[in-house]
CSV table of C-alpha atoms in Angstrom, one decimal:
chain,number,residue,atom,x,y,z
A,132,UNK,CA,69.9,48.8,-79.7
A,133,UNK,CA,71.0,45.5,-78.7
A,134,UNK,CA,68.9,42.0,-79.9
A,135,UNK,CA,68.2,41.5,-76.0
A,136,UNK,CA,65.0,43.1,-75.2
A,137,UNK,CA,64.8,44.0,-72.0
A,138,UNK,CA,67.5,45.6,-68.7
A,139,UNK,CA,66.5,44.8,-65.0
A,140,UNK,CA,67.2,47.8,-63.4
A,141,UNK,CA,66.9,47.5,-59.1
A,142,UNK,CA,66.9,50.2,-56.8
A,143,UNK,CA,66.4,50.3,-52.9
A,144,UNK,CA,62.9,50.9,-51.8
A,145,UNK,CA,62.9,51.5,-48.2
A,146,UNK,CA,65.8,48.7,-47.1
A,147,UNK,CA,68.7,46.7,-47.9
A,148,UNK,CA,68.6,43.1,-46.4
A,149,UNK,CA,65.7,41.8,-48.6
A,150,UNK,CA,67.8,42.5,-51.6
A,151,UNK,CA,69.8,39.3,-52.0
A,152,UNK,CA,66.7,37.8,-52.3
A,153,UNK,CA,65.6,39.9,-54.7
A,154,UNK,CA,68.3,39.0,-57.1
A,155,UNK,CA,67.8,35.4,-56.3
A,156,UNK,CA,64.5,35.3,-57.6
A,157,UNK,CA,65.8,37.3,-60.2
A,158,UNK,CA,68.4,34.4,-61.1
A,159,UNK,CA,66.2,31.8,-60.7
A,160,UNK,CA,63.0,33.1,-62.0
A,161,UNK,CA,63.6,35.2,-65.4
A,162,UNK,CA,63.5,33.2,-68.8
A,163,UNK,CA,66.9,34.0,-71.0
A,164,UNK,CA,70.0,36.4,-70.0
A,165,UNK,CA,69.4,40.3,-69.7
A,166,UNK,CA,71.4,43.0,-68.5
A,167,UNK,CA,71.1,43.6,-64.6
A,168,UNK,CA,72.1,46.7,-63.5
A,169,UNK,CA,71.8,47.0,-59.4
A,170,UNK,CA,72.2,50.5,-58.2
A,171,UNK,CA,72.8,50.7,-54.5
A,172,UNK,CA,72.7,53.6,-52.3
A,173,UNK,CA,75.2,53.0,-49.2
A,174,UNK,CA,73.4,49.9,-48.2
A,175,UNK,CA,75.7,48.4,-45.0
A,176,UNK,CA,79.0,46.9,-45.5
A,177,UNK,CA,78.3,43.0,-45.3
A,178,UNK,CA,75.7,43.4,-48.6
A,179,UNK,CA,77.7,45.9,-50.2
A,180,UNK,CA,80.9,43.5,-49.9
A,181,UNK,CA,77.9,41.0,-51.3
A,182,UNK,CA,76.9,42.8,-54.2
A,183,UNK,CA,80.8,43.7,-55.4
A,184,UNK,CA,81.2,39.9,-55.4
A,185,UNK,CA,78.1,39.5,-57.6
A,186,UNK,CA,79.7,42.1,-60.0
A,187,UNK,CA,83.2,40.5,-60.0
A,188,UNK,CA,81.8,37.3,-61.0
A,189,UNK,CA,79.7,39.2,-64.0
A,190,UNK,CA,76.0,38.5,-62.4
A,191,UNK,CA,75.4,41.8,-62.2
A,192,UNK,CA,76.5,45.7,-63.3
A,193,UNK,CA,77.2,47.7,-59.8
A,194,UNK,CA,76.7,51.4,-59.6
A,195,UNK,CA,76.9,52.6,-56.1
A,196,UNK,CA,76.8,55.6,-53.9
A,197,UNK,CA,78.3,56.1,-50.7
A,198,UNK,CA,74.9,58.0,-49.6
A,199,UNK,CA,71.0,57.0,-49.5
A,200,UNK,CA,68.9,57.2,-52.6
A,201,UNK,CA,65.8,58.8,-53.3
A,202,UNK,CA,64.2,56.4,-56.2
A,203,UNK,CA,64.4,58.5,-58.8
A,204,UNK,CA,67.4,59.3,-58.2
A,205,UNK,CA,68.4,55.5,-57.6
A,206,UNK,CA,66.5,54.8,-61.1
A,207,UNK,CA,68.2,57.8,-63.7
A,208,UNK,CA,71.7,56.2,-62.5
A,209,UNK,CA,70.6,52.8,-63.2
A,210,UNK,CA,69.1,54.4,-67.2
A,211,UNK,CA,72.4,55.4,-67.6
A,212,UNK,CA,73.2,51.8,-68.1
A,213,UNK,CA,70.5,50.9,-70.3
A,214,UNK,CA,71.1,50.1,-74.0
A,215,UNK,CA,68.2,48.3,-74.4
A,216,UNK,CA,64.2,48.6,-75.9
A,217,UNK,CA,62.8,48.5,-73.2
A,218,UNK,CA,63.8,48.7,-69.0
A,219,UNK,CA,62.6,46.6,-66.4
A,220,UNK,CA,62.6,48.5,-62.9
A,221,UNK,CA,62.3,46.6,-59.8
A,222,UNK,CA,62.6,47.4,-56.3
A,223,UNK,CA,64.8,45.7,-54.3
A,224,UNK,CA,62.1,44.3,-51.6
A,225,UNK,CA,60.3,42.4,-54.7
A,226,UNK,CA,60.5,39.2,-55.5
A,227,UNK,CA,59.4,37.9,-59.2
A,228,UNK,CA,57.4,35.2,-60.6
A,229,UNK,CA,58.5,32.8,-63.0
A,230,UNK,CA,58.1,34.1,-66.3
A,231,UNK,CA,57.3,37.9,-65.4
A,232,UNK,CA,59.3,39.7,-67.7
A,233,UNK,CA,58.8,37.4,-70.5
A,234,UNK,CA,54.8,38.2,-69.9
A,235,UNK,CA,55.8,42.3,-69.7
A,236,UNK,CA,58.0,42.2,-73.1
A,237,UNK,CA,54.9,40.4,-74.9
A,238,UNK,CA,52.5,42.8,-73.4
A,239,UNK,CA,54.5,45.5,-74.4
A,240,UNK,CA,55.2,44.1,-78.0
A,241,UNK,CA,51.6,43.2,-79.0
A,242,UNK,CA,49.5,46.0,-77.2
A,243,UNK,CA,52.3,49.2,-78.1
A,244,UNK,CA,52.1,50.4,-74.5
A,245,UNK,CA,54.8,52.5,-73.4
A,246,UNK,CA,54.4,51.0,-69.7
A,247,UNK,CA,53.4,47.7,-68.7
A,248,UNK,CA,53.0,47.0,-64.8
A,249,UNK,CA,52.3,43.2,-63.1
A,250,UNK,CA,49.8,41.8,-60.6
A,251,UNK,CA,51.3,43.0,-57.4
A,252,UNK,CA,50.9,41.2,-54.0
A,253,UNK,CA,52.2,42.0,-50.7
A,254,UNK,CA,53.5,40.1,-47.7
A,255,UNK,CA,55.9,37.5,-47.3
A,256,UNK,CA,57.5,35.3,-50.0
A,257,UNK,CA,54.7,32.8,-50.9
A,258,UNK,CA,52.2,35.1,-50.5
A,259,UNK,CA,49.2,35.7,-53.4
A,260,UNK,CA,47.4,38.3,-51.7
A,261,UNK,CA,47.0,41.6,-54.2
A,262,UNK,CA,48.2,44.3,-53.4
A,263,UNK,CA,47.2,46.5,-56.4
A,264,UNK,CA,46.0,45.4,-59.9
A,265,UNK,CA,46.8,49.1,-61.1
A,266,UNK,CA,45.0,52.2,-60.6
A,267,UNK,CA,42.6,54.6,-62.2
A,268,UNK,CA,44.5,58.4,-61.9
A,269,UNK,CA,43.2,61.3,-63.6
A,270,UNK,CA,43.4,65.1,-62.3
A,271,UNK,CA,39.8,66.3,-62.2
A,272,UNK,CA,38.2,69.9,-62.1
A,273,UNK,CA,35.9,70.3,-58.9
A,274,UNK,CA,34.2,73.6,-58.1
A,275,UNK,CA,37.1,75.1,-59.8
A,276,UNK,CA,40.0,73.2,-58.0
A,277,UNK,CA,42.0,70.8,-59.6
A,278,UNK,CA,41.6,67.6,-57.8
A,279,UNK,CA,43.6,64.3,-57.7
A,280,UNK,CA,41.8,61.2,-58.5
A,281,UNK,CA,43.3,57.7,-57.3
A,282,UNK,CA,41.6,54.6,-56.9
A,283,UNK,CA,43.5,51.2,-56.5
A,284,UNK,CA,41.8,48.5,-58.3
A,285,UNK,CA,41.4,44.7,-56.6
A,286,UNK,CA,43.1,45.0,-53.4
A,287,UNK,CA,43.5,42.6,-50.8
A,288,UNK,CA,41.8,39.6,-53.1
A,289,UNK,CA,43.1,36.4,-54.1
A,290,UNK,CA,45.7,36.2,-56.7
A,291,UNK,CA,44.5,33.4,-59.1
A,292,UNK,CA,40.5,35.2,-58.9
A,293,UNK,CA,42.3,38.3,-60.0
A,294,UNK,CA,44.5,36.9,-62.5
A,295,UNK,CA,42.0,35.2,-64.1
A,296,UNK,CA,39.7,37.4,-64.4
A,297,UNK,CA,41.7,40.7,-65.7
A,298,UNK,CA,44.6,38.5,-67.8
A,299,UNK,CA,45.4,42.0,-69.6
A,300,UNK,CA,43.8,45.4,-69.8
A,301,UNK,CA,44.9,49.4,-70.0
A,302,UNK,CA,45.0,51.3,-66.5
A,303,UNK,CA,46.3,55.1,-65.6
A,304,UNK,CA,48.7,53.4,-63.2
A,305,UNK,CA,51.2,50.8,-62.5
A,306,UNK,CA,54.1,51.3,-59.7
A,307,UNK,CA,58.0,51.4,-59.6
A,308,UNK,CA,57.7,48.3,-57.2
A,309,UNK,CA,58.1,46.9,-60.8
A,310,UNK,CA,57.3,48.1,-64.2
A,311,UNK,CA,58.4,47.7,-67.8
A,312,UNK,CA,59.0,50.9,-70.1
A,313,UNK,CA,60.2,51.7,-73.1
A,314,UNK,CA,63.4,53.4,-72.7
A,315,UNK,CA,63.2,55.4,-75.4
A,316,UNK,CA,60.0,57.2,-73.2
A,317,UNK,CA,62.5,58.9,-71.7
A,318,UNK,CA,63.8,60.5,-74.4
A,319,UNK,CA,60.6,62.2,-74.5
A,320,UNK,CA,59.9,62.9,-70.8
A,321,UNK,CA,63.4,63.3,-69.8
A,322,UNK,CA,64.9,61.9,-66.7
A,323,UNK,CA,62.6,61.1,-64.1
A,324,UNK,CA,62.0,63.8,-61.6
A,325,UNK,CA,64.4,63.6,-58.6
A,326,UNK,CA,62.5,66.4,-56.9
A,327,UNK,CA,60.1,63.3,-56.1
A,328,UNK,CA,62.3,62.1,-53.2
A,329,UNK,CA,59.7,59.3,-51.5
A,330,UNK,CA,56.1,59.7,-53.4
A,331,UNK,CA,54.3,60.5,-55.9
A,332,UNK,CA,57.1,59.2,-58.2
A,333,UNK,CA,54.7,57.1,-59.9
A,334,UNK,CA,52.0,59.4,-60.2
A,335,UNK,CA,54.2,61.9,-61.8
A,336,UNK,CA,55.6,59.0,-64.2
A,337,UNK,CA,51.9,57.8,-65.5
A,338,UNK,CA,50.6,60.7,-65.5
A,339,UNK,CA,53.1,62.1,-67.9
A,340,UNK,CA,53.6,58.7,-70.1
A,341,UNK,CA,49.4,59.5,-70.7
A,342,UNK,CA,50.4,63.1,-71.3
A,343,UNK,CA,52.7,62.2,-74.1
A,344,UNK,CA,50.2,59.9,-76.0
A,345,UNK,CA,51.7,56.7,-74.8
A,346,UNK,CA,49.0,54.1,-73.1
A,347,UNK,CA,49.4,51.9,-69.8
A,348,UNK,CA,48.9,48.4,-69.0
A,349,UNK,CA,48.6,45.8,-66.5
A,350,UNK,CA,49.2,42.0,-67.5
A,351,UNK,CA,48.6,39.6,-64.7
A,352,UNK,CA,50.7,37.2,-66.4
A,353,UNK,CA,53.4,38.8,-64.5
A,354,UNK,CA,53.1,38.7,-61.1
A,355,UNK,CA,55.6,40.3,-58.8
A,356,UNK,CA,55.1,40.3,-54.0
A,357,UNK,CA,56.3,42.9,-52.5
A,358,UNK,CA,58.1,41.8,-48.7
A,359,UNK,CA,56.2,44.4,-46.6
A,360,UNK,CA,58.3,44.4,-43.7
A,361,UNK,CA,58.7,44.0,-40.4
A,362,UNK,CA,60.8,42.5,-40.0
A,363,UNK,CA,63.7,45.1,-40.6
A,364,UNK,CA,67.5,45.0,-40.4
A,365,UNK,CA,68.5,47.2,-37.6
A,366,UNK,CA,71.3,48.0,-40.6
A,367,UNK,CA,68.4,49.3,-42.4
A,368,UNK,CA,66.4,51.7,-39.8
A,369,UNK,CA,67.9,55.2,-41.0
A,370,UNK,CA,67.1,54.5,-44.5
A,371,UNK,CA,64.1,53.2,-43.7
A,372,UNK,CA,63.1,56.4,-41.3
A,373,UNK,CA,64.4,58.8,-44.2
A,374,UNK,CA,62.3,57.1,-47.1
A,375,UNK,CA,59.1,57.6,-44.8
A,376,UNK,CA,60.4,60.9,-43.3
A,377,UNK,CA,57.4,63.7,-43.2
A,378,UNK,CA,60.9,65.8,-44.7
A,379,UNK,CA,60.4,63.4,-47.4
A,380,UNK,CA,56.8,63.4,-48.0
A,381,UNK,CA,56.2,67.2,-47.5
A,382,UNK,CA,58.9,68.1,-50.3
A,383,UNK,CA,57.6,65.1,-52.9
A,384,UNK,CA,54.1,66.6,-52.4
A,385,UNK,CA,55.3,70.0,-52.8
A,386,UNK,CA,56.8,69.3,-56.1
A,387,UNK,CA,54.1,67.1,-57.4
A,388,UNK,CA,51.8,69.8,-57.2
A,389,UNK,CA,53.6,72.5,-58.7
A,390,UNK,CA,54.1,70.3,-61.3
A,391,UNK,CA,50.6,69.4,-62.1
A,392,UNK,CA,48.6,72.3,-60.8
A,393,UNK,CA,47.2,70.6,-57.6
A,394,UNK,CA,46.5,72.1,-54.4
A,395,UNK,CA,48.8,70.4,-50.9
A,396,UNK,CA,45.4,70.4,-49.0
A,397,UNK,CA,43.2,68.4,-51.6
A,398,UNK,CA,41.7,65.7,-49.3
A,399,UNK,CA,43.6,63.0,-51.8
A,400,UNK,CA,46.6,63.7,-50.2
A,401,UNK,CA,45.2,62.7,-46.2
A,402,UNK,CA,45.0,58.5,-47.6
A,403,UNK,CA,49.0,59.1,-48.8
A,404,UNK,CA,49.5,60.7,-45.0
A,405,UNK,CA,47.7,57.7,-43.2
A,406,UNK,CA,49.8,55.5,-45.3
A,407,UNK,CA,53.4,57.1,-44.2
A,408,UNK,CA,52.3,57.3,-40.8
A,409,UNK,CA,50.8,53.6,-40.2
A,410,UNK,CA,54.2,52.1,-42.7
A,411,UNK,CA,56.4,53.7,-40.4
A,412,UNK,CA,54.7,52.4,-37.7
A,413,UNK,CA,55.2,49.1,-38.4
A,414,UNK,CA,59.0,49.7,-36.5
A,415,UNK,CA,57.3,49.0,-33.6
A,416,UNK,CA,54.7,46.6,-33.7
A,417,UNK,CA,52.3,45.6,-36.6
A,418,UNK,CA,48.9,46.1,-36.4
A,419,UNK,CA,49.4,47.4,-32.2
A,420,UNK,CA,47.3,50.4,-31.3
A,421,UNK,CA,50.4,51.0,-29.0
A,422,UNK,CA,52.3,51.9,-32.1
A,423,UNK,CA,49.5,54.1,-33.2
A,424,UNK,CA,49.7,55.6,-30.2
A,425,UNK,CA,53.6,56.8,-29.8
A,426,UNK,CA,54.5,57.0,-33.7
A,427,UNK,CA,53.5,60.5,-33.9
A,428,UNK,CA,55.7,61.5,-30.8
A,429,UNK,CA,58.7,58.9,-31.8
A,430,UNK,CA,58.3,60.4,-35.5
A,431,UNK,CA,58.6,63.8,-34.6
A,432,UNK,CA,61.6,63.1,-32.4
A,433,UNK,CA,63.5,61.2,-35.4
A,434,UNK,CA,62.8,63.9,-37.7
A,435,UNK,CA,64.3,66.5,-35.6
A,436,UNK,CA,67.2,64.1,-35.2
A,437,UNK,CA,68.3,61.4,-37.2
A,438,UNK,CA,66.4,62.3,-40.2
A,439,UNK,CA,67.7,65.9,-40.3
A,440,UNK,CA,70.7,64.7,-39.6
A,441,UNK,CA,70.7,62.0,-42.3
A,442,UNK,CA,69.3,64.5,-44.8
A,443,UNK,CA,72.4,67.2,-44.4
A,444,UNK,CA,74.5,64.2,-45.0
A,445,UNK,CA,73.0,63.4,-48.5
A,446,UNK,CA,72.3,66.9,-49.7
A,447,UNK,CA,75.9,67.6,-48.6
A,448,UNK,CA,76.9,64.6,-50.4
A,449,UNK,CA,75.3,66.6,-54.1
A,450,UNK,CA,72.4,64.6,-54.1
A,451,UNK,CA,69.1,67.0,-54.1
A,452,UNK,CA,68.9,70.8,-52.4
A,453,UNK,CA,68.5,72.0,-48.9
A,454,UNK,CA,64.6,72.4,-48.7
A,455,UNK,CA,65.6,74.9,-45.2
């Protein structure tokens, strides 16, 4: 293992043009020099040219495919990099704090989790409006049904109130918008599951780092936002329209529950649903009841089109199975 601690791994969320802000942040805002490893799934040819640059110059370790990326999938190419205690995985819509991953390795060091997650906010860049402190998860038995259990902790309050009053504590669940891990986790889990193509992914992660004996924790010392578009790159629509495919969806939630035991029509699963459907909505107009209104006939006309189409190509590329 090398004397540096920590590797940043980024992956592509949902777009590409909020990316070079990413790694500004990233170069501006993280104490000491780690390994960055930025793996980048056929992004468009102006931030692709960008981000072979970047590498040239040694800012950054490129691995690249010439087809879109499910996030696992994005984050088992970027482990292949790691050499490192721990890995720091960030998606490329995210912009750090000052002094996050310093915060996450000393969580991580003094408490012996196995996975430390941030404060999270959402919106634009100065925004300190929480999007998730963490989550309790558990799978429950009701009237003889296992039953998925989720509830996200602190939302939609002020930064500093939530920051000072949690600082650090365990949770079930942290998110891949960014999390610290011990790499060597993955020597016990094996790679993550690339079955997971758009959800669940996290789920599936904490779930099984709890499974193994390893614990969980939030420290609000780190603080990452998340750029919940619009707006959006018309570069970035397909990719965008394929990460929130119902295609997507239906196989991640297919897997998910033939891994753990869960039934598809457990009601948990109709908040995930309404979440898809209102993001994707967001192409048209935020917040419109207009965009309510024609995102179910729009969606099912780009799922029989671009987003079959768009799937073909990467399963045709070797990346995941036919689910026809």
């Amino acid at each position: 293992m090398s004397s540096v601690l920590a590797t940043i791994v980024v992956v592509p969320r949902e777009q590409f043009s909020r990316g070079r802000l990413c790694l500004d942040a990233l170069r501006e805002r993280t104490e000491g020099a780690h390994p960055l490893v930025y793996v980048d799934g056929n992004s468009p040819r102006p931030f692709a040219g960008e981000l072979a640059r970047r590498a040239d110059r040694g800012e950054l370790t490129l691995a690249r495919t010439e087809h879109y990326l499910p996030g696992n999938v994005a984050r088992n190419l970027g482990l292949a990099h790691v050499h490192t205690k721990y890995v720091a995985f960030l998606d490329n819509d995210v912009l750090v704090w000052p002094g996050w991953l310093s915060a996450l390795i000393r969580c991580a060091e003094e408490t012996g989790a196995w996975v430390v997650g941030p404060l999270y906010c959402i919106g634009g860049p100065e925004s300190e409006v929480v999007h998730t402190s963490g989550a309790d998860l558990a799978i429950v038995e009701m009237g003889g049904h296992r039953r998925l259990h989720e509830r996200h902790l602190r939302c939609e309050e002020p930064a500093a109130v939530v920051r000072a009053e949690v600082a650090r504590t365990r949770r079930d669940e942290v998110e891949f918008h960014c999390l610290l891990a011990r790499t060597d986790l993955f020597d016990r889990l094996g790679p993550l599951d690339e079955a997971l193509l758009s959800y669940f992914d996290h789920l599936d992660f904490c779930l099984g780092a709890r499974r193994a004996g390893g614990t969980i924790w939030i420290d609000c010392a780190a603080t990452v936002t998340y750029l919940v578009p619009p707006p959006i790159a018309w570069a970035d629509l397909p990719y965008f329209l394929l990460r929130w495919s119902a295609t997507w969806y239906q196989s991640s939630r297919a897997r998910f529950c033939a891994t753990w035991g869960l039934d598809p029509d457990d009601p948990a699963f109709a908040d995930h649903e309404h979440y898809r459907r209102a993001h994707r909505a967001r192409l048209l107009s935020p917040l419109s009841p207009v965009s309510r209104l024609l995102e179910p006939t729009l969606g099912r006309y780009l799922e029989s089109t671009l987003v079959r189409d768009l799937e073909r190509s990467r399963i045709a590329a070797g990346c995941g199975t036919d689910p026809r």
